[in-house]
Coordinates of C-alpha atoms in Angstrom, one line a residue:
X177 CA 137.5 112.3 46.5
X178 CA 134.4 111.2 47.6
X179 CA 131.5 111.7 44.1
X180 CA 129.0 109.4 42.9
X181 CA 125.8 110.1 41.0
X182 CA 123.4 112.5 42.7
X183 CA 121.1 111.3 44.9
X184 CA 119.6 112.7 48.5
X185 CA 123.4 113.4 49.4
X186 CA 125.5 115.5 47.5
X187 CA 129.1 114.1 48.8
X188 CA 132.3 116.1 50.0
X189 CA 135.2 116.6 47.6
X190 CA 138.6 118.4 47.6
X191 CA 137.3 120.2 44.7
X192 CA 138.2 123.9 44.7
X193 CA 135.3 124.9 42.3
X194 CA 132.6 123.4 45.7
X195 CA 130.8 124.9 48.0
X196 CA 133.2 125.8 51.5
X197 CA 130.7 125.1 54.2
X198 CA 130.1 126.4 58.4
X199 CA 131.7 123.6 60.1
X200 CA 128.0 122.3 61.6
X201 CA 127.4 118.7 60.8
X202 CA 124.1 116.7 61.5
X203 CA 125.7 113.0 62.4
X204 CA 122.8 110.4 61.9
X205 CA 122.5 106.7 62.0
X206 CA 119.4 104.3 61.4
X207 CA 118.6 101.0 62.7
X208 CA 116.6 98.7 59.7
X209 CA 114.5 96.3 59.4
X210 CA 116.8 94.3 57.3
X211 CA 119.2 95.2 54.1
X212 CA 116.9 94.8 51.5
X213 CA 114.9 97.9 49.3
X214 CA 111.6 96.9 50.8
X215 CA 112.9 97.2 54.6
X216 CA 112.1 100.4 56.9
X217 CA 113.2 102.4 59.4
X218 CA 112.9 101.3 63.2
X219 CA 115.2 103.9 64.9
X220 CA 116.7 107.6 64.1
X221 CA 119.3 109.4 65.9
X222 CA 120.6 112.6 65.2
X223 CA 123.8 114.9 67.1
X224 CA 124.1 118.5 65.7
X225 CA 128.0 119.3 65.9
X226 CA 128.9 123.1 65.6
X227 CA 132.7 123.8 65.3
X228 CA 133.4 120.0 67.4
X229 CA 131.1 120.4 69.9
X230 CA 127.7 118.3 70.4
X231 CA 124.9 120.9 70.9
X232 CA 121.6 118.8 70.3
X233 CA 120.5 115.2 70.3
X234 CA 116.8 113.8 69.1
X235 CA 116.2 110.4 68.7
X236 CA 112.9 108.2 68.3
X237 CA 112.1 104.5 67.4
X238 CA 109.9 104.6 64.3
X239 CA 107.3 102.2 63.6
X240 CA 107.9 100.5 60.4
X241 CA 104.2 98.8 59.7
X242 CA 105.9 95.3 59.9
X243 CA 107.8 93.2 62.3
X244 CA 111.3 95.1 63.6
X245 CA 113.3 92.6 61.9
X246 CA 116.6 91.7 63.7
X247 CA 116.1 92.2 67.6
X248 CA 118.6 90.3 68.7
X249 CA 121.1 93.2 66.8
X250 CA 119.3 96.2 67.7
X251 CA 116.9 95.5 71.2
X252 CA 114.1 97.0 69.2
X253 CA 110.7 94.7 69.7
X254 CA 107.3 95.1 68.0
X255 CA 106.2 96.0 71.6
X256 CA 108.4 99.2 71.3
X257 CA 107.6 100.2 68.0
X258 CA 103.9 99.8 68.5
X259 CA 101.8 103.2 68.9
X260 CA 105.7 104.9 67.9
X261 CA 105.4 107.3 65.3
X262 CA 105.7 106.4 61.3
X263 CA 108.1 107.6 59.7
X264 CA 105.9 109.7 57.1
X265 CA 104.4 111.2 60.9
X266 CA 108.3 112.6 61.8
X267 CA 108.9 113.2 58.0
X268 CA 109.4 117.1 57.8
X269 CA 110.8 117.5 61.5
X270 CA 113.5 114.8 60.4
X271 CA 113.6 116.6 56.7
X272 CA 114.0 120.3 58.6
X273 CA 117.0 119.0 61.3
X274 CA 119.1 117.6 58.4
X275 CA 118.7 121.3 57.2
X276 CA 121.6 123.8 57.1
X277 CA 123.9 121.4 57.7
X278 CA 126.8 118.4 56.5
X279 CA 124.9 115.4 57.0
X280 CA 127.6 112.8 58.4
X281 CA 127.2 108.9 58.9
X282 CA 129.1 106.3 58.7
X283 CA 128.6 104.4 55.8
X284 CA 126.2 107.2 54.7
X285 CA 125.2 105.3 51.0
X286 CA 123.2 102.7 53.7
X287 CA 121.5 106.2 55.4
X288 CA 120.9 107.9 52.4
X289 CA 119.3 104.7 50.6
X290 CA 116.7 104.1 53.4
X291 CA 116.2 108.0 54.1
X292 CA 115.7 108.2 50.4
X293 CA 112.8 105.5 50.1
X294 CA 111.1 106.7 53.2
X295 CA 110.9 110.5 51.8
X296 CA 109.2 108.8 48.6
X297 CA 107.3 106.7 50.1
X298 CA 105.8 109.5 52.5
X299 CA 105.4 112.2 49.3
X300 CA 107.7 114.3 51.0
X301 CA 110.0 116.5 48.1
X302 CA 114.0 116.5 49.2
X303 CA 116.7 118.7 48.1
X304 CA 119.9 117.4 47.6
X305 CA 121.9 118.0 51.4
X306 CA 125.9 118.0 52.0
X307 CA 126.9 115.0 53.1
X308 CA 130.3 113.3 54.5
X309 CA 130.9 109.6 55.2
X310 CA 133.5 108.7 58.1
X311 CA 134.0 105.6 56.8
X312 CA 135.3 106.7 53.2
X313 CA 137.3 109.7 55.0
X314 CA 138.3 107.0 57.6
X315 CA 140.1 105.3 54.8
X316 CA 141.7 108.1 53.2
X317 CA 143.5 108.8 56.7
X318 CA 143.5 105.8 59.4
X319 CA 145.9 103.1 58.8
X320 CA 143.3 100.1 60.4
X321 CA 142.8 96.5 59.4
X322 CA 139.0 97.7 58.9
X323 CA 136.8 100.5 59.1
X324 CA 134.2 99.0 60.9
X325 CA 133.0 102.1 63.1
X326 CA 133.9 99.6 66.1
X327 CA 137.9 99.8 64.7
X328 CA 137.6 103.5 63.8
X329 CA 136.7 103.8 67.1
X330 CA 139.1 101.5 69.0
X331 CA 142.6 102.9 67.5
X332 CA 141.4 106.3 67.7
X333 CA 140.8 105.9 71.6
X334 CA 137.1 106.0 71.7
X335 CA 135.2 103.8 73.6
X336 CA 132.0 102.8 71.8
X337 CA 128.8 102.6 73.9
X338 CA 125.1 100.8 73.1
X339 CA 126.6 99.4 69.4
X340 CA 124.2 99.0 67.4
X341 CA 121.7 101.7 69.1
X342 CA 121.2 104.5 66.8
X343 CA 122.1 106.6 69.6
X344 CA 125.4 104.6 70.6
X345 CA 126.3 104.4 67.1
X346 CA 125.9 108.6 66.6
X347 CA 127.3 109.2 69.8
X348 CA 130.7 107.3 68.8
X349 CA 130.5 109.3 65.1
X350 CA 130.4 112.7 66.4
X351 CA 133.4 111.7 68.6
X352 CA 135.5 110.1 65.6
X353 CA 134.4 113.1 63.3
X354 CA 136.3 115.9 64.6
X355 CA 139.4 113.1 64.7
X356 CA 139.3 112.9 60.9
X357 CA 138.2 116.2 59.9
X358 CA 142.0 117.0 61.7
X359 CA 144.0 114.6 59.6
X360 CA 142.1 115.9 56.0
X361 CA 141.7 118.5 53.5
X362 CA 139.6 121.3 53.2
X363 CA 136.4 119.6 52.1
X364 CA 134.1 121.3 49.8
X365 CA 130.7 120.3 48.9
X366 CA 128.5 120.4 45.3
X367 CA 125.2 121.6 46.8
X368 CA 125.0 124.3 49.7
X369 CA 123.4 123.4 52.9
X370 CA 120.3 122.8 52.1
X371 CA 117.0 124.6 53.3
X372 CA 113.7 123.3 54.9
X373 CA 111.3 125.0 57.3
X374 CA 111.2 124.1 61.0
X375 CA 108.1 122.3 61.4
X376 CA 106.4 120.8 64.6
X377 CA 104.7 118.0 64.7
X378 CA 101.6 116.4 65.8
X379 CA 102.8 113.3 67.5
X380 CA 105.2 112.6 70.0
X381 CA 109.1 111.1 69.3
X382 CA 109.4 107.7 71.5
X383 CA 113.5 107.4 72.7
X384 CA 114.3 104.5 74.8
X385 CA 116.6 103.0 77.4
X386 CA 118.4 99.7 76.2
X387 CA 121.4 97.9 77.9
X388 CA 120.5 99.2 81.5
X389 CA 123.2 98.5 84.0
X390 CA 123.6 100.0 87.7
X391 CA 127.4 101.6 86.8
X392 CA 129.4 103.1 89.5
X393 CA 127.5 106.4 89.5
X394 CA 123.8 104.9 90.3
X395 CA 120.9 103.6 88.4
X396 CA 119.8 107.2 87.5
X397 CA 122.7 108.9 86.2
X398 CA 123.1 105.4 84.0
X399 CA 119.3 105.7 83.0
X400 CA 120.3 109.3 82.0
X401 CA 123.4 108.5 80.4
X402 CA 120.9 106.4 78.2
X403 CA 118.5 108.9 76.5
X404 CA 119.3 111.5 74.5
X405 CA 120.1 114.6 76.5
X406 CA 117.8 117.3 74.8
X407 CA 114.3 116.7 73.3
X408 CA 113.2 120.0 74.6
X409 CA 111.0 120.4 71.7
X410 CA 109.0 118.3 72.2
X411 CA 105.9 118.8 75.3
X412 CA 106.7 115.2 78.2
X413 CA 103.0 113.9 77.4
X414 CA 103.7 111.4 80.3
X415 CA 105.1 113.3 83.1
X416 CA 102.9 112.6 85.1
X417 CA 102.8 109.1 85.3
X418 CA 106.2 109.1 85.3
X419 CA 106.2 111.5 88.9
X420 CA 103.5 108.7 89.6
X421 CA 106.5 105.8 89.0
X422 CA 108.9 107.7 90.4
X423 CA 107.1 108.5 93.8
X424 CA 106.3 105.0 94.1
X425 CA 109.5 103.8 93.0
X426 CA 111.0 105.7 96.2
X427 CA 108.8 105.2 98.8
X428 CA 110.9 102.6 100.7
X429 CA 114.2 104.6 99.9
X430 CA 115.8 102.0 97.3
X431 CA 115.8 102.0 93.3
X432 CA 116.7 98.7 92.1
X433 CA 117.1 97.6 88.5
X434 CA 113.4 96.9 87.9
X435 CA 111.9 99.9 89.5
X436 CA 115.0 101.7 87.0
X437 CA 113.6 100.2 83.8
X438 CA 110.2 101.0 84.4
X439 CA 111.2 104.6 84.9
X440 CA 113.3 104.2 81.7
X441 CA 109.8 102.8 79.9
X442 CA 107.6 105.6 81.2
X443 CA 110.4 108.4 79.9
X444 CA 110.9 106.6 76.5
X445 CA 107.0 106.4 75.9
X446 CA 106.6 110.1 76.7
X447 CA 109.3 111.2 74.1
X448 CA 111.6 112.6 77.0
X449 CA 115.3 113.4 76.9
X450 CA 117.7 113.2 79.5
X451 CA 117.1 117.2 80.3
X452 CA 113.6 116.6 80.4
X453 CA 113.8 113.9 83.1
X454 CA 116.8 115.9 85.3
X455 CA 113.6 118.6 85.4
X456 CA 111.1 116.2 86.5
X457 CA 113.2 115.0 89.5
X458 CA 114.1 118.4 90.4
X459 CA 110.5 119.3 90.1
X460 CA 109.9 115.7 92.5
X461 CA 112.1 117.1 94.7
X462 CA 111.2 120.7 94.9
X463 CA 107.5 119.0 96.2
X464 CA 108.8 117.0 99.1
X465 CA 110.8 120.2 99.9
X466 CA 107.6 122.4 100.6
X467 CA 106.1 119.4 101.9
X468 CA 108.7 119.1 104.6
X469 CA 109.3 123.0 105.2
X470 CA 105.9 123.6 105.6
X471 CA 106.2 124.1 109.1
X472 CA 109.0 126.4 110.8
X473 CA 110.4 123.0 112.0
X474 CA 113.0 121.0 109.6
X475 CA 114.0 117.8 112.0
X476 CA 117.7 116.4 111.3
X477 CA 116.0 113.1 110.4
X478 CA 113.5 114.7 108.0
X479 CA 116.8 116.3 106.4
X480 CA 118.5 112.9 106.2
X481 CA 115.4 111.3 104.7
X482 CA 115.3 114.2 101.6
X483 CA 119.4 114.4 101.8
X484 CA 118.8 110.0 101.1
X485 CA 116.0 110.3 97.9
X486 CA 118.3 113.3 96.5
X487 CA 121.2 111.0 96.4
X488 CA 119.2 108.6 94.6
X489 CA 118.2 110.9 92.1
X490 CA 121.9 111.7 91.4
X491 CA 121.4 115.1 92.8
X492 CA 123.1 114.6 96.5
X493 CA 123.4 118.5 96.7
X494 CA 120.1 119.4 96.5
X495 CA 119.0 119.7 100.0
X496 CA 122.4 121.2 101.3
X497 CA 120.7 124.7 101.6
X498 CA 118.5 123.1 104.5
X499 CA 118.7 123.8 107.9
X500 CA 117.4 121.6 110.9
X501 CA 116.0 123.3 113.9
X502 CA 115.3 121.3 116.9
X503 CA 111.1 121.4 117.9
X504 CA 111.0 123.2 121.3
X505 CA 108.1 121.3 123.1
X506 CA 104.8 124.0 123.7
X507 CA 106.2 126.5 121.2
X508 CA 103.6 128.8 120.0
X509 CA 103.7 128.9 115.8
X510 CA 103.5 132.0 114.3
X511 CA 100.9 132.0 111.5
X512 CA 100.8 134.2 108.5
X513 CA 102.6 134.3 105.3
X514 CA 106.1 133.0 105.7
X515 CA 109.1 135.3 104.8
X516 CA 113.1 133.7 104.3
X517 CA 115.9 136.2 104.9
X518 CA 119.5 135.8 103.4
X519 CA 122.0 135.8 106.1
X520 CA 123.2 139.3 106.0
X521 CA 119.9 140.8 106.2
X522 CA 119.9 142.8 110.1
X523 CA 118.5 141.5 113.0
X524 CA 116.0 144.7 113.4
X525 CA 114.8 144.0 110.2
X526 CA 113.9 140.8 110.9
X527 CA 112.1 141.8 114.0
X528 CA 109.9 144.3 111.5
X529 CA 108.7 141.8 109.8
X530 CA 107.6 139.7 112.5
X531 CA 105.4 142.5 113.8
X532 CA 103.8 143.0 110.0
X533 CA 102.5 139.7 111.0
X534 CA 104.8 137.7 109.1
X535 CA 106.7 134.4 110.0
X536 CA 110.3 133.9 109.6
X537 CA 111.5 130.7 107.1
X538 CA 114.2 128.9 108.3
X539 CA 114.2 127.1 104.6
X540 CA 113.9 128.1 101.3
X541 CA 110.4 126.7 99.8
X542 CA 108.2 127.5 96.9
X543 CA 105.2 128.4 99.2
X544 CA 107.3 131.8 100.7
X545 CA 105.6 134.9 100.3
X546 CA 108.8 136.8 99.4
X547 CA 112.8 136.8 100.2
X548 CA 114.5 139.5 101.7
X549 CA 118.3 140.0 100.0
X550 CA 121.0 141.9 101.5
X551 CA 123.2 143.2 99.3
X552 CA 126.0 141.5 100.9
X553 CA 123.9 138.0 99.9
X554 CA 123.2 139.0 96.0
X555 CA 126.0 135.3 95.2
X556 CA 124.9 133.6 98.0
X557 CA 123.9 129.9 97.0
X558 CA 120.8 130.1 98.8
X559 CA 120.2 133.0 96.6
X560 CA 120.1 131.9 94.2
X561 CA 118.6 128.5 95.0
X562 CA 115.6 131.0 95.5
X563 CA 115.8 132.6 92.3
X564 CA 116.0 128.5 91.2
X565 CA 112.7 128.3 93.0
X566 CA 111.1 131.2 91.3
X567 CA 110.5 133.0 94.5
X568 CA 109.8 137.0 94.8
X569 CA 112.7 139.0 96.0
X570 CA 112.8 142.0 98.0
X571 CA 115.8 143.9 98.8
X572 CA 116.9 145.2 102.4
X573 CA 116.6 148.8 101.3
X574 CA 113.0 148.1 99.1
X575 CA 111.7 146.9 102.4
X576 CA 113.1 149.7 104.5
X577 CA 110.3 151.2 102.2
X578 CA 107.3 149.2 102.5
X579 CA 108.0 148.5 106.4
X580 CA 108.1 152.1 107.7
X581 CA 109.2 152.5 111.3
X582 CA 105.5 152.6 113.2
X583 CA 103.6 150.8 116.1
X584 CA 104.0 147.2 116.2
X585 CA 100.2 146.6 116.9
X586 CA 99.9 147.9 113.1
X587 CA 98.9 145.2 110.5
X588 CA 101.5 145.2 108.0
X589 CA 100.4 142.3 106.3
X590 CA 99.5 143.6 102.7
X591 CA 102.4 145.3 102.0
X592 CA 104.8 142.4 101.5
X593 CA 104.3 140.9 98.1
X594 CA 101.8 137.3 99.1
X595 CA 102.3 134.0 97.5
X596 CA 101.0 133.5 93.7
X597 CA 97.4 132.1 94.8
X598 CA 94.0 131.9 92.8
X599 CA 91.3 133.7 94.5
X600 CA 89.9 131.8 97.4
X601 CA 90.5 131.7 101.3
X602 CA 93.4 130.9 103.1
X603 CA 95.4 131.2 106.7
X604 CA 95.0 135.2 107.8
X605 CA 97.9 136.7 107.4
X606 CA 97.5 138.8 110.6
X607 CA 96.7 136.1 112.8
X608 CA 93.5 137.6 114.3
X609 CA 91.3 135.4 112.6
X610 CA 91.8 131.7 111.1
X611 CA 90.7 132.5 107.7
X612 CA 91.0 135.7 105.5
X613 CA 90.0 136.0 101.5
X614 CA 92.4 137.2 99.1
X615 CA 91.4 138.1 96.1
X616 CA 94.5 137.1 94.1
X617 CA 95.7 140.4 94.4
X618 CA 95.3 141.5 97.7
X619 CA 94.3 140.7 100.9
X620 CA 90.3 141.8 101.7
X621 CA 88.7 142.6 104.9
X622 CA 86.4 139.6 104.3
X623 CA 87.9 137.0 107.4
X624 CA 86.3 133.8 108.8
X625 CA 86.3 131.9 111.8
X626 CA 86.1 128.3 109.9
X627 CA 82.6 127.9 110.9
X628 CA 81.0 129.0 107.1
X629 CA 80.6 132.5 109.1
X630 CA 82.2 135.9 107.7
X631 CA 82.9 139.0 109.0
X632 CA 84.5 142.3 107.8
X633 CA 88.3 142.9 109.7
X634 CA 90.0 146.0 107.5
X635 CA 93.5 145.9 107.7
X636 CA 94.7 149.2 107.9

């Protein structure tokens, strides 16, 4: 049905006599510098489909040594290729995801001639991998005028996004696929899957953004929508100058169009996929959260203000645990480590850990010395917001333990497990001094009055 002369693909046929594979396809597409055999490879995408379903995406723009070719088709300028990887750099990672699996493009003679003269031309040995093309199994079972991938696409009710990207153009594939593997015979294959070891590599993939438009749900989820949504093997080399971007890019509460594309440059540059950059906002936002719970106090316009940046992020929910608590003028603050309780923990509990010298968190941050969890709380989305957060958890009846019933003029304060912390000195957790050294296990009798003095204050 589908042989020609062996080459880096070994095609499907309805031969009974081939090899019946695990329905997990590798869909690829390249975008070229041109047509001809001395033209390279700009861009790679690749969607690992298991039984239908899209599991992975990896993408990166390659730099090809020479001029992109064709911009005005693909959005790819020499500016974005430059400092990208080579293809001979992303050789073996590319040779080890084609691995174990049918290799599927459409028009997959075009991928498997450029693939081909790249592998030679980096020295890198190929075995002969399973392939499928949706165009020729496209014409075996869609009645179209063409089988453009546009067409394909069109009359089987798929809308087809960023043509042209190799992203766009794999995205649409993976879709069709499972539409044509329905109307077709068992395939069967004349090589099994091939085999490659996983390797890392040295350099970092570049993805990019192209196309960018506001859409109805936001410039972020749209810059999302954009990149491809894993990556994860790969370390964010530029997170931080993307937190940089993005903390600047909020300041005055608005992200426009040009603040969005930068972000989109800064997260293509660093090699980062859609998950990757969801975790960097979450980790933005988890930083303004401690910085606006650090005190007891969460104003209802400080909660609108985070509630505002969350929304832009695409996250509106993130802030809902928070609670505002009006600030009652001359309030004394209790100092010491701070301590959250879920909702059903008991009011005389509570109490008991004020006297250990503990404060009591209206909000869940990363800076709490521990939670206390009533049973009654263990799905509670506050919970597990702290779990989320990484926080230590004590249960009601573990604390029932380390808080015996005694004299509430005993200091209490080491038994509660204290904030991860480096050695140094920080806010005494019994409040009789200002300073008291832990020594980033336990709390010390070493204490300070701020002055460059120290004195000795035992605990027990």
């Amino acid at each position: 049905m589908f042989d020609q002369a062996p080459g880096l693909f070994g095609y499907g046929t309805t031969d009974p006599d081939g090899h019946r594979l695990p329905h997990t396809y590798v869909v690829i597409d390249l975008e070229t510098t041109g047509l001809a055999d001395d033209d390279r490879i700009v861009e790679i995408a690749m969607a690992r489909v298991e039984d239908g379903v899209v599991v992975d995406e990896w993408a990166t723009l390659i730099d090809p040594g020479r001029d992109p070719g064709p911009t005005y088709l693909h959005h790819i300028s020499a500016d974005m290729v430059h400092g990208a990887p080579t293809f001979a750099q992303m050789a073996p990672e590319i040779l080890a995801r084609l691995a174990g699996a049918v290799v599927v493009a459409h028009h997959a003679p075009f991928e498997e001639r450029f693939l081909a003269g790249e592998f030679a031309r980096a020295g890198v040995a190929t075995p002969v991998i399973p392939a499928l093309c949706t165009l020729r199994l496209a014409r075996t079972v869609l009645a179209s005028p063409n089988y453009k991938l546009s067409t394909c696409c069109e009359i089987s009710g798929i809308t087809l996004y960023d043509a042209h990207t190799a992203l766009g153009d794999v995205r649409a594939t993976a879709m069709l696929l499972p539409r044509l593997l329905a109307q077709s015979p068992g395939l069967t294959y004349p090589v099994p899957a091939a085999v490659a070891p996983r390797q890392r590599t040295a350099v970092t993939p570049r993805t990019r953004v192209t196309n960018l438009r506001k859409g109805t749900g936001g410039w972020m989820r749209s810059l999302l929508a954009k990149l491809p949504y894993s990556m994860a093997d790969h370390d964010p080399v530029g997170a931080q100058p993307y937190l940089d971007a993005l903390a600047d890019a909020l300041v005055d509460g608005r992200l426009t169009g040009r603040k969005a594309r930068l972000l989109g440059r800064l997260a293509g540059r660093a090699g980062m996929g859609a998950t990757q950059v969801a975790a960097l906002h979450r980790r933005f936002l988890d930083g303004l959260r401690d910085a606006a719970v650090a005190q007891p106090e969460l104003s209802a316009d400080e909660q609108r203000q985070l509630v505002a940046v969350a929304r832009l992020l695409d996250l509106p929910d993130y802030f809902a645990d928070l609670v505002t608590v009006p600030v009652q003028a001359g309030a004394a603050r209790a100092t010491g480590p701070r301590v959250w309780c879920s909702p059903a923990v008991p009011a005389q509990v509570r109490r008991r850990i004020g006297q250990a010298g503990y404060r009591l968190a209206t909000n869940l941050t990363r800076g709490l010395a521990t939670v206390v969890v009533a049973d009654a709380d263990a799905d509670d989305p506050r919970v597990r917001r702290a779990r989320e957060l990484g926080l230590s958890e004590v249960g009601v009846g573990e604390l029932d333990r380390l808080l015996p019933a005694e004299p509430a003029d005993r200091p209490r304060a080491a038994l509660l497990p204290a904030p991860a912390a480096p050695a140094g000195w920080y806010t005494d957790p019994t409040g009789r001094h200002y300073y008291r050294y832990w020594d980033g296990r336990v709390w010390t009798a070493q204490v300070s009055p701020g002055d460059g003095t120290r004195t000795s204050d035992p605990l027990g």
